[in-house]
């Protein structure tokens, strides 16, 4: 069976062909000379995939195979048969940021699903250095969450570096209950942060987090949030309105962590931010160390024991999954696909 998979020249894939258009079709197996070929078992739909789907990401030019939250099994080379999660960032390992262990800022970085074919397919080709081997206790669905979880861990580590207040003492608002926002809440709770509020306009998604967490909903999930109340505000949406809400909710001396990338520009009251000595910190992806830390956390049986907020569907149903997420009618914070 392995030989048959390795000999294939075509594979099923979900191809992004134009804004709001995905086609389930045959595509050539990606070139893998000098690379490792991985059989995809699970791949998550990220907010950045939706951003491309809307035609708002100039870096992801159709036709291209999207998908970068990948877990699978190695098909060739010395690690054949091993279960892995994939770091979709390919770093040069030589620039100043790589040498400083801030490889998420690598000046020559490349991404799967952007510069190279992604994981919405039966197989994906990656450099061997992008493979992270899985603990036997981590299933493929959980492993596909390592990438968004690494995003969250990176952002909270950034808060630790710049805040005067320990995160355990901080009053926190998380805006957006997609996967990043939901995982942020769970990580904050694990670290002992008791004062967590959330804001989400999709009532179905609010039910997800209320079922698995003890958080309080701020402003009834609408934009009338408590003014200047929070030491930390996490914007996991990145829209003009979510930024406005985030800044309005920030306490003097507080930190706004900006993770969402939905819209590029919006108004910021820099005068107010200066007077209140607040900080806005952009948090971009994760380092290799963050990704490893995410896998260690996923290996803990009690963490993410309840995955009822996640849906998994066949890759052939991927176009419909994108439509459900785009419409806002899906109750799920995350949908993963399997070929």
Short mmCIF file of C-alpha atoms in Angstrom, two decimals, residues 145-155 285-287 290-292 294:
data_model
loop_
_atom_site.label_atom_id
_atom_site.label_comp_id
_atom_site.label_asym_id
_atom_site.label_seq_id
_atom_site.Cartn_x
_atom_site.Cartn_y
_atom_site.Cartn_z
CA UNK A 145 -4.39 21.95 16.43
CA UNK A 146 -0.70 22.30 17.29
CA UNK A 147 -0.30 25.15 14.80
CA UNK A 148 -3.07 27.44 16.14
CA UNK A 149 -2.14 26.49 19.70
CA UNK A 150 1.44 27.58 18.99
CA UNK A 151 0.06 30.96 17.85
CA UNK A 152 -1.63 31.35 21.24
CA UNK A 153 1.40 30.27 23.28
CA UNK A 154 3.59 32.71 21.38
CA UNK A 155 1.21 35.60 22.08
CA UNK A 285 2.62 33.08 14.20
CA UNK A 286 5.15 31.29 16.46
CA UNK A 287 8.73 30.13 16.79
CA UNK A 290 6.47 27.56 20.54
CA UNK A 291 5.38 24.75 18.21
CA UNK A 292 7.22 22.17 20.30
CA UNK A 294 2.21 23.27 21.82
#
